Amino acid sequence: MAWAPAHRAVDAAYELHDTLYASSEAERDERMRQAQARALAAVDACEAAAEAEGGGAKARLSYLRGKALASTAAGRDSEEAERLLADAVKLQPSLNDAWNCLGECYWSRGEHEMARYTFLTALEHGRTADTLYHLSMLQRMIGRPGASTETVLQESVQLAKEAVRLDASSARTWCGLGNAHLTLYARASSSAEDLRMAHRAFLQADKARTEAGGPDHDADMHVNHGTVCSLLGLFAEAIAHFSQAHALDPTIGALLKQQQTWAHVARLSELIATKAGLKPKKFSSLVDELPAASLPLSKLQLGQNPGKAPHVVVIYVMPQDKARCHPCVVVSDREGQCVALLVFPSRGATLQLQVGDAIEVVDPTLCRVEVEHPEAASVRAGFHLISASAAITPLRAHRP
């Protein structure tokens, strides 16, 4: 019996729930209803033959019909879709995708513990990348009673890693790993390593999508990847991702993030060029108290500088937004050279810098930031930026 056309039609309709962007909600709903109608018609075409075939055909028919019904927002919340999918897994517990669809139905209705139980049950019948992806994402959302936030998020990362190991060709599993690391950074670790791991995972997601020849429709991934790039100081890449996200879905809020990133870069460029607007006497009073033998910033090379530890003083502290868990400041060395500095504290540590703090930056990484205005290529901002993952050493605390 030819089940393939029904599977293709149902999968295509179901995928639209998370990937379809349209100019209006009405247009989106109509296109999803049309895809659902095609999917149900394809399933209906299999019904008579399924009755004659017997065996697992009835389970498959319930699964396909339930998944087709769950392909729209209203259908995913329907009792009929839940009943059909539940019947399918009772008749054939090895139908892993039916378990996943059933879990998503519970999830959509806010029944998170039932969704978790469903995904865990699915794993008992076979560990698949899709189930691990869903469980990782759900765990980040709802946590686990009695477990710390960091423990739960570390477990989410491990689930996402296993999903990638099982299906390294899937853009979605790589994206799930990137999201897991980004959430761990934002809610628990503040670690540069989590940001770098997220960045690599999102790059792999884009590579997997390109190699599969699929369309670029994941606006959420571009927003999250842009956020990671901005936090790592990769501002040009961040603006490019926010621009792509806005092009895919103008309602997602990426345009504002693009504008905020440019404003952040432009402000840093201005502060560095003007020595944070400090009067010469005030500026001199800050830098002159640095040790005379301090390593100047001019001795650093682009890239990593192992074994080097320049001394700098904070001349401006950038306001932190809710996404940024590490400080971004403007610093100067004794010679008056100013750069931006990103400091990633050790895991679990907190760091609050103030104007006037003198610090030693251990093993810094130096890069050159060059960014074009997203709407005017002739307008540019540029400056040097240092990032430091190692703990910095205070030389002199702020004095009022």
CSV table of C-alpha atoms in Angstrom, one decimal:
chain,number,residue,atom,x,y,z
A,1,MET,CA,0.0,0.0,0.0
A,2,ALA,CA,1.3,3.5,-0.9
A,3,TRP,CA,1.5,5.4,2.4
A,4,ALA,CA,4.2,7.8,1.1
A,5,PRO,CA,1.9,10.5,-0.4
A,6,ALA,CA,-0.1,10.6,2.9
A,7,HIS,CA,3.1,10.9,5.0
A,8,ARG,CA,4.5,13.7,2.8
A,9,ALA,CA,1.2,15.7,2.9
A,10,VAL,CA,0.8,15.3,6.6
A,11,ASP,CA,4.5,16.2,7.4
A,12,ALA,CA,4.3,19.2,5.1
A,13,ALA,CA,1.1,20.5,6.8
A,14,TYR,CA,2.5,19.9,10.3
A,15,GLU,CA,5.8,21.7,9.6
A,16,LEU,CA,3.9,24.9,8.7
A,17,HIS,CA,2.8,25.3,12.3
A,18,ASP,CA,6.4,26.3,13.3
A,19,THR,CA,7.8,27.6,10.0
A,20,LEU,CA,5.1,29.5,8.1
A,21,TYR,CA,5.4,33.3,8.1
A,22,ALA,CA,2.7,35.4,6.4
A,23,SER,CA,1.7,39.0,6.0
A,24,SER,CA,-1.2,38.5,8.3
A,25,GLU,CA,-2.6,36.0,10.8
A,26,ALA,CA,-5.6,35.5,8.6
A,27,GLU,CA,-3.4,34.6,5.6
A,28,ARG,CA,-1.3,32.3,7.8
A,29,ASP,CA,-4.4,30.5,9.2
A,30,GLU,CA,-5.9,30.1,5.7
A,31,ARG,CA,-2.7,28.6,4.2
A,32,MET,CA,-2.5,26.2,7.2
A,33,ARG,CA,-6.1,25.2,6.8
A,34,GLN,CA,-5.5,24.5,3.1
A,35,ALA,CA,-2.5,22.3,3.9
A,36,GLN,CA,-4.5,20.5,6.6
A,37,ALA,CA,-7.3,19.8,4.1
A,38,ARG,CA,-4.8,18.3,1.6
A,39,ALA,CA,-3.3,16.2,4.3
A,40,LEU,CA,-6.6,14.8,5.5
A,41,ALA,CA,-7.7,14.1,2.0
A,42,ALA,CA,-4.4,12.1,1.5
A,43,VAL,CA,-5.1,10.2,4.7
A,44,ASP,CA,-8.7,9.5,3.7
A,45,ALA,CA,-7.4,8.0,0.4
A,46,CYS,CA,-5.6,5.4,2.5
A,47,GLU,CA,-8.5,4.4,4.7
A,48,ALA,CA,-10.2,1.7,2.7
A,49,ALA,CA,-6.9,0.0,2.0
A,50,ALA,CA,-5.9,0.3,5.6
A,51,GLU,CA,-9.0,-1.6,6.7
A,52,ALA,CA,-8.1,-4.4,4.4
A,53,GLU,CA,-4.4,-4.4,5.3
A,54,GLY,CA,-5.0,-4.8,9.1
A,55,GLY,CA,-2.1,-5.2,11.4
A,56,GLY,CA,-0.3,-1.9,12.1
A,57,ALA,CA,-2.3,-0.1,9.4
A,58,LYS,CA,-4.9,1.1,11.8
A,59,ALA,CA,-2.3,2.6,14.2
A,60,ARG,CA,-0.6,4.3,11.3
A,61,LEU,CA,-4.0,5.7,10.1
A,62,SER,CA,-4.8,7.1,13.5
A,63,TYR,CA,-1.3,8.6,13.8
A,64,LEU,CA,-1.5,10.3,10.4
A,65,ARG,CA,-5.0,11.6,10.9
A,66,GLY,CA,-4.2,12.9,14.4
A,67,LYS,CA,-1.0,14.6,13.2
A,68,ALA,CA,-2.9,16.2,10.3
A,69,LEU,CA,-5.5,17.5,12.7
A,70,ALA,CA,-2.8,18.8,15.0
A,71,SER,CA,-1.2,20.8,12.1
A,72,THR,CA,-3.1,24.0,12.9
A,73,ALA,CA,-3.1,25.9,16.2
A,74,ALA,CA,-6.7,25.1,16.9
A,75,GLY,CA,-6.2,21.5,15.9
A,76,ARG,CA,-3.2,21.0,18.2
A,77,ASP,CA,-5.5,21.9,21.1
A,78,SER,CA,-8.3,19.6,20.0
A,79,GLU,CA,-9.4,16.5,22.0
A,80,GLU,CA,-9.9,14.6,18.7
A,81,ALA,CA,-6.2,15.0,17.7
A,82,GLU,CA,-5.2,13.9,21.2
A,83,ARG,CA,-7.5,10.9,21.1
A,84,LEU,CA,-6.3,9.7,17.6
A,85,LEU,CA,-2.6,10.0,18.6
A,86,ALA,CA,-3.2,8.3,21.9
A,87,ASP,CA,-4.9,5.4,20.1
A,88,ALA,CA,-2.0,5.2,17.7
A,89,VAL,CA,0.6,4.7,20.4
A,90,LYS,CA,-1.6,2.3,22.3
A,91,LEU,CA,-1.9,0.2,19.2
A,92,GLN,CA,1.8,0.6,18.1
A,93,PRO,CA,4.0,2.0,20.9
A,94,SER,CA,7.0,2.1,18.5
A,95,LEU,CA,5.5,5.0,16.6
A,96,ASN,CA,7.9,7.5,18.0
A,97,ASP,CA,6.6,10.5,16.0
A,98,ALA,CA,3.1,9.8,17.2
A,99,TRP,CA,4.4,10.1,20.8
A,100,ASN,CA,6.1,13.4,19.9
A,101,CYS,CA,3.0,14.8,18.3
A,102,LEU,CA,1.0,13.8,21.4
A,103,GLY,CA,3.5,15.5,23.6
A,104,GLU,CA,3.2,18.7,21.6
A,105,CYS,CA,-0.6,18.6,21.9
A,106,TYR,CA,-0.2,18.5,25.7
A,107,TRP,CA,2.4,21.2,25.6
A,108,SER,CA,0.2,23.4,23.5
A,109,ARG,CA,-2.5,23.2,26.1
A,110,GLY,CA,-0.1,24.0,28.9
A,111,GLU,CA,-0.1,20.5,30.3
A,112,HIS,CA,3.6,20.5,30.7
A,113,GLU,CA,4.1,17.6,33.0
A,114,MET,CA,1.9,15.4,30.7
A,115,ALA,CA,4.1,16.5,27.8
A,116,ARG,CA,7.3,15.6,29.7
A,117,TYR,CA,5.8,12.2,30.7
A,118,THR,CA,4.9,11.6,27.0
A,119,PHE,CA,8.4,12.4,25.7
A,120,LEU,CA,10.0,10.3,28.4
A,121,THR,CA,7.7,7.4,27.5
A,122,ALA,CA,8.7,7.9,23.8
A,123,LEU,CA,12.4,7.5,24.8
A,124,GLU,CA,11.6,4.2,26.4
A,125,HIS,CA,10.6,2.9,23.0
A,126,GLY,CA,13.6,4.4,21.2
A,127,ARG,CA,15.9,7.3,21.7
A,128,THR,CA,15.4,9.6,18.6
A,129,ALA,CA,16.8,13.0,17.9
A,130,ASP,CA,13.3,14.6,17.6
A,131,THR,CA,12.2,13.3,21.0
A,132,LEU,CA,15.4,14.5,22.7
A,133,TYR,CA,15.1,17.9,20.9
A,134,HIS,CA,11.5,18.3,22.3
A,135,LEU,CA,12.4,17.2,25.8
A,136,SER,CA,15.5,19.5,25.9
A,137,MET,CA,13.4,22.4,24.9
A,138,LEU,CA,10.6,21.6,27.4
A,139,GLN,CA,13.0,21.1,30.2
A,140,ARG,CA,14.4,24.6,29.7
A,141,MET,CA,10.9,26.0,29.9
A,142,ILE,CA,9.5,24.3,33.0
A,143,GLY,CA,12.5,23.2,35.0
A,144,ARG,CA,12.3,20.3,37.4
A,145,PRO,CA,11.1,20.4,41.1
A,146,GLY,CA,13.9,20.0,43.5
A,147,ALA,CA,16.7,20.7,41.0
A,148,SER,CA,18.7,23.9,40.6
A,149,THR,CA,18.3,26.1,37.5
A,150,GLU,CA,21.8,25.3,36.4
A,151,THR,CA,21.4,21.5,36.9
A,152,VAL,CA,18.2,21.6,34.8
A,153,LEU,CA,19.8,23.6,32.0
A,154,GLN,CA,23.0,21.5,32.0
A,155,GLU,CA,20.7,18.5,31.5
A,156,SER,CA,18.9,20.3,28.7
A,157,VAL,CA,22.3,20.8,27.0
A,158,GLN,CA,23.1,17.1,27.4
A,159,LEU,CA,19.8,16.1,25.8
A,160,ALA,CA,20.5,18.5,22.9
A,161,LYS,CA,24.0,17.1,22.5
A,162,GLU,CA,22.6,13.6,22.3
A,163,ALA,CA,20.1,14.7,19.7
A,164,VAL,CA,22.9,16.1,17.6
A,165,ARG,CA,24.9,12.9,17.9
A,166,LEU,CA,21.9,10.9,16.7
A,167,ASP,CA,21.2,13.3,13.7
A,168,ALA,CA,24.1,15.6,12.9
A,169,SER,CA,22.5,16.4,9.5
A,170,SER,CA,19.4,18.1,11.1
A,171,ALA,CA,19.4,21.9,11.2
A,172,ARG,CA,16.8,21.8,13.9
A,173,THR,CA,18.8,19.6,16.3
A,174,TRP,CA,21.9,21.9,15.9
A,175,CYS,CA,19.6,24.9,16.5
A,176,GLY,CA,18.3,23.2,19.7
A,177,LEU,CA,21.8,22.8,21.0
A,178,GLY,CA,22.5,26.5,20.3
A,179,ASN,CA,19.4,27.6,22.1
A,180,ALA,CA,20.3,25.3,25.1
A,181,HIS,CA,23.8,26.9,25.5
A,182,LEU,CA,22.4,30.4,25.1
A,183,THR,CA,19.8,29.7,27.8
A,184,LEU,CA,22.4,28.3,30.1
A,185,TYR,CA,24.5,31.4,29.6
A,186,ALA,CA,21.6,33.8,30.3
A,187,ARG,CA,20.1,32.1,33.3
A,188,ALA,CA,23.0,30.4,35.1
A,189,SER,CA,26.6,30.4,33.8
A,190,SER,CA,27.4,33.8,32.3
A,191,SER,CA,30.2,31.8,30.6
A,192,ALA,CA,31.8,32.9,27.4
A,193,GLU,CA,32.3,29.2,26.6
A,194,ASP,CA,28.5,28.7,26.5
A,195,LEU,CA,28.2,31.6,24.1
A,196,ARG,CA,31.0,30.2,21.9
A,197,MET,CA,29.3,26.7,21.9
A,198,ALA,CA,26.0,28.3,21.0
A,199,HIS,CA,27.7,30.2,18.1
A,200,ARG,CA,29.3,27.0,16.7
A,201,ALA,CA,26.0,25.2,17.0
A,202,PHE,CA,24.1,27.9,15.1
A,203,LEU,CA,26.8,27.9,12.4
A,204,GLN,CA,26.3,24.1,12.1
A,205,ALA,CA,22.6,24.5,11.9
A,206,ASP,CA,22.9,26.9,8.9
A,207,LYS,CA,25.4,24.6,7.3
A,208,ALA,CA,23.1,21.6,7.7
A,209,ARG,CA,20.2,23.6,6.2
A,210,THR,CA,22.3,24.7,3.2
A,211,GLU,CA,23.6,21.1,2.6
A,212,ALA,CA,20.0,19.8,2.7
A,213,GLY,CA,19.0,22.4,0.1
A,214,GLY,CA,16.1,23.6,2.3
A,215,PRO,CA,14.7,27.1,2.5
A,216,ASP,CA,15.9,29.6,5.2
A,217,HIS,CA,12.7,30.0,7.2
A,218,ASP,CA,13.9,30.0,10.8
A,219,ALA,CA,13.6,33.6,11.9
A,220,ASP,CA,13.9,32.6,15.6
A,221,MET,CA,17.3,31.0,14.9
A,222,HIS,CA,18.6,34.2,13.3
A,223,VAL,CA,17.4,36.3,16.3
A,224,ASN,CA,19.0,33.9,18.8
A,225,HIS,CA,22.2,33.7,16.7
A,226,GLY,CA,22.3,37.4,16.4
A,227,THR,CA,22.0,37.7,20.1
A,228,VAL,CA,24.9,35.4,20.7
A,229,CYS,CA,27.0,37.3,18.1
A,230,SER,CA,26.2,40.6,19.8
A,231,LEU,CA,27.2,39.2,23.2
A,232,LEU,CA,30.5,37.9,21.8
A,233,GLY,CA,31.3,41.3,20.2
A,234,LEU,CA,30.6,40.0,16.7
A,235,PHE,CA,28.5,43.0,15.9
A,236,ALA,CA,28.5,43.0,12.1
A,237,GLU,CA,27.4,39.3,12.2
A,238,ALA,CA,24.7,40.2,14.8
A,239,ILE,CA,23.2,42.9,12.6
A,240,ALA,CA,23.2,40.6,9.6
A,241,HIS,CA,21.3,37.9,11.5
A,242,PHE,CA,18.8,40.4,12.8
A,243,SER,CA,18.3,41.8,9.3
A,244,GLN,CA,17.7,38.3,8.0
A,245,ALA,CA,15.2,37.5,10.8
A,246,HIS,CA,13.3,40.7,10.0
A,247,ALA,CA,13.2,39.8,6.3
A,248,LEU,CA,11.7,36.4,7.2
A,249,ASP,CA,9.2,37.6,9.8
A,250,PRO,CA,8.7,41.4,10.2
A,251,THR,CA,6.6,40.7,13.4
A,252,ILE,CA,9.4,39.0,15.3
A,253,GLY,CA,11.0,42.2,16.7
A,254,ALA,CA,14.4,41.7,15.0
A,255,LEU,CA,14.4,45.2,13.5
A,256,LEU,CA,14.5,46.7,17.0
A,257,LYS,CA,17.4,44.4,18.0
A,258,GLN,CA,19.2,45.4,14.8
A,259,GLN,CA,18.8,49.1,15.7
A,260,GLN,CA,19.8,48.5,19.3
A,261,THR,CA,23.0,46.7,18.2
A,262,TRP,CA,23.9,49.5,15.9
A,263,ALA,CA,23.3,52.1,18.6
A,264,HIS,CA,25.5,50.1,21.0
A,265,VAL,CA,28.3,49.9,18.5
A,266,ALA,CA,28.0,53.6,17.5
A,267,ARG,CA,28.0,54.6,21.2
A,268,LEU,CA,31.2,52.5,21.9
A,269,SER,CA,32.9,54.0,18.9
A,270,GLU,CA,32.1,57.6,20.1
A,271,LEU,CA,33.2,56.9,23.6
A,272,ILE,CA,36.5,55.4,22.5
A,273,ALA,CA,37.2,58.3,20.1
A,274,THR,CA,36.4,60.9,22.7
A,275,LYS,CA,37.9,59.2,25.7
A,276,ALA,CA,34.4,58.9,27.2
A,277,GLY,CA,34.1,62.7,27.0
A,278,LEU,CA,36.3,63.1,30.1
A,279,LYS,CA,38.0,66.4,30.6
A,280,PRO,CA,41.8,66.1,30.1
A,281,LYS,CA,42.6,66.6,33.8
A,282,LYS,CA,40.1,64.0,34.9
A,283,PHE,CA,41.4,61.5,32.3
A,284,SER,CA,45.0,62.0,33.3
A,285,SER,CA,44.2,61.5,36.9
A,286,LEU,CA,42.8,58.1,36.1
A,287,VAL,CA,45.5,56.8,33.8
A,288,ASP,CA,48.5,58.3,35.6
A,289,GLU,CA,48.0,56.1,38.6
A,290,LEU,CA,48.5,52.9,36.5
A,291,PRO,CA,51.9,51.3,37.2
A,292,ALA,CA,54.6,52.9,35.2
A,293,ALA,CA,55.8,49.5,33.9
A,294,SER,CA,52.3,48.6,32.7
A,295,LEU,CA,52.2,46.7,29.4
A,296,PRO,CA,50.7,49.1,26.9
A,297,LEU,CA,47.8,48.0,24.7
A,298,SER,CA,49.9,48.7,21.6
A,299,LYS,CA,51.9,45.6,22.4
A,300,LEU,CA,49.0,43.3,21.9
A,301,GLN,CA,48.5,41.6,18.5
A,302,LEU,CA,45.1,40.8,16.9
A,303,GLY,CA,43.9,37.5,18.1
A,304,GLN,CA,44.8,35.7,21.3
A,305,ASN,CA,47.6,37.1,23.5
A,306,PRO,CA,48.6,34.3,25.9
A,307,GLY,CA,51.0,35.3,28.7
A,308,LYS,CA,50.3,39.0,28.3
A,309,ALA,CA,48.5,41.1,30.9
A,310,PRO,CA,48.1,44.8,30.2
A,311,HIS,CA,47.0,47.2,32.9
A,312,VAL,CA,44.0,49.4,32.2
A,313,VAL,CA,41.6,51.7,34.0
A,314,VAL,CA,37.9,51.8,33.4
A,315,ILE,CA,36.7,55.2,32.0
A,316,TYR,CA,33.1,54.3,31.1
A,317,VAL,CA,30.7,51.5,32.0
A,318,MET,CA,28.1,50.6,29.4
A,319,PRO,CA,24.6,50.0,30.7
A,320,GLN,CA,23.8,46.3,30.8
A,321,ASP,CA,20.6,45.1,29.0
A,322,LYS,CA,18.7,42.0,30.2
A,323,ALA,CA,20.4,39.7,27.7
A,324,ARG,CA,24.0,40.6,28.7
A,325,CYS,CA,25.3,38.8,31.8
A,326,HIS,CA,28.9,40.2,31.5
A,327,PRO,CA,30.2,43.7,31.7
A,328,CYS,CA,31.2,45.8,28.7
A,329,VAL,CA,33.3,48.8,29.6
A,330,VAL,CA,35.6,51.3,27.9
A,331,VAL,CA,39.2,51.3,29.3
A,332,SER,CA,42.4,53.1,28.7
A,333,ASP,CA,46.1,52.2,29.2
A,334,ARG,CA,48.7,54.5,30.7
A,335,GLU,CA,49.5,55.8,27.2
A,336,GLY,CA,45.9,57.0,26.7
A,337,GLN,CA,44.9,54.3,24.1
A,338,CYS,CA,41.2,53.4,24.6
A,339,VAL,CA,39.4,50.2,23.7
A,340,ALA,CA,36.2,48.4,24.5
A,341,LEU,CA,36.5,45.5,27.0
A,342,LEU,CA,34.3,42.5,27.4
A,343,VAL,CA,34.9,40.6,30.6
A,344,PHE,CA,33.4,37.1,31.1
A,345,PRO,CA,33.6,36.2,34.8
A,346,SER,CA,34.4,32.7,36.0
A,347,ARG,CA,31.4,30.5,36.2
A,348,GLY,CA,29.3,31.5,39.2
A,349,ALA,CA,31.2,34.6,39.9
A,350,THR,CA,29.9,38.2,39.7
A,351,LEU,CA,31.8,41.2,38.6
A,352,GLN,CA,30.8,44.9,39.0
A,353,LEU,CA,33.2,47.4,37.5
A,354,GLN,CA,33.1,51.2,38.1
A,355,VAL,CA,34.8,54.2,36.5
A,356,GLY,CA,38.2,54.5,38.1
A,357,ASP,CA,38.8,50.7,38.7
A,358,ALA,CA,42.3,49.7,37.6
A,359,ILE,CA,42.6,46.1,36.4
A,360,GLU,CA,45.0,43.7,35.0
A,361,VAL,CA,43.6,41.8,32.0
A,362,VAL,CA,45.0,38.3,31.7
A,363,ASP,CA,45.5,36.5,28.3
A,364,PRO,CA,43.3,39.0,26.4
A,365,THR,CA,42.0,38.5,22.9
A,366,LEU,CA,42.1,41.5,20.6
A,367,CYS,CA,39.9,42.1,17.6
A,368,ARG,CA,39.0,45.0,15.3
A,369,VAL,CA,35.3,45.9,15.1
A,370,GLU,CA,34.2,47.4,11.8
A,371,VAL,CA,30.4,47.8,11.3
A,372,GLU,CA,28.3,49.4,8.6
A,373,HIS,CA,25.1,51.2,9.4
A,374,PRO,CA,22.3,48.7,8.4
A,375,GLU,CA,20.6,51.3,6.3
A,376,ALA,CA,23.5,53.6,5.2
A,377,ALA,CA,26.6,51.8,4.0
A,378,SER,CA,28.6,55.1,4.0
A,379,VAL,CA,28.2,55.4,7.8
A,380,ARG,CA,30.6,53.2,9.7
A,381,ALA,CA,31.7,52.6,13.2
A,382,GLY,CA,35.1,51.1,14.2
A,383,PHE,CA,37.2,50.4,17.2
A,384,HIS,CA,39.4,47.8,18.9
A,385,LEU,CA,37.8,45.4,21.4
A,386,ILE,CA,39.4,43.1,24.0
A,387,SER,CA,37.7,40.1,25.5
A,388,ALA,CA,39.0,38.3,28.5
A,389,SER,CA,37.6,35.0,29.8
A,390,ALA,CA,40.2,34.6,32.6
A,391,ALA,CA,39.5,36.3,35.9
A,392,ILE,CA,40.8,39.9,35.9
A,393,THR,CA,42.9,41.1,38.7
A,394,PRO,CA,41.9,44.4,40.4
A,395,LEU,CA,44.8,46.8,41.0
A,396,ARG,CA,42.9,49.7,42.4
A,397,ALA,CA,39.2,49.9,43.4
A,398,HIS,CA,37.0,52.8,42.5
A,399,ARG,CA,37.5,55.8,44.8
A,400,PRO,CA,34.6,58.3,45.1
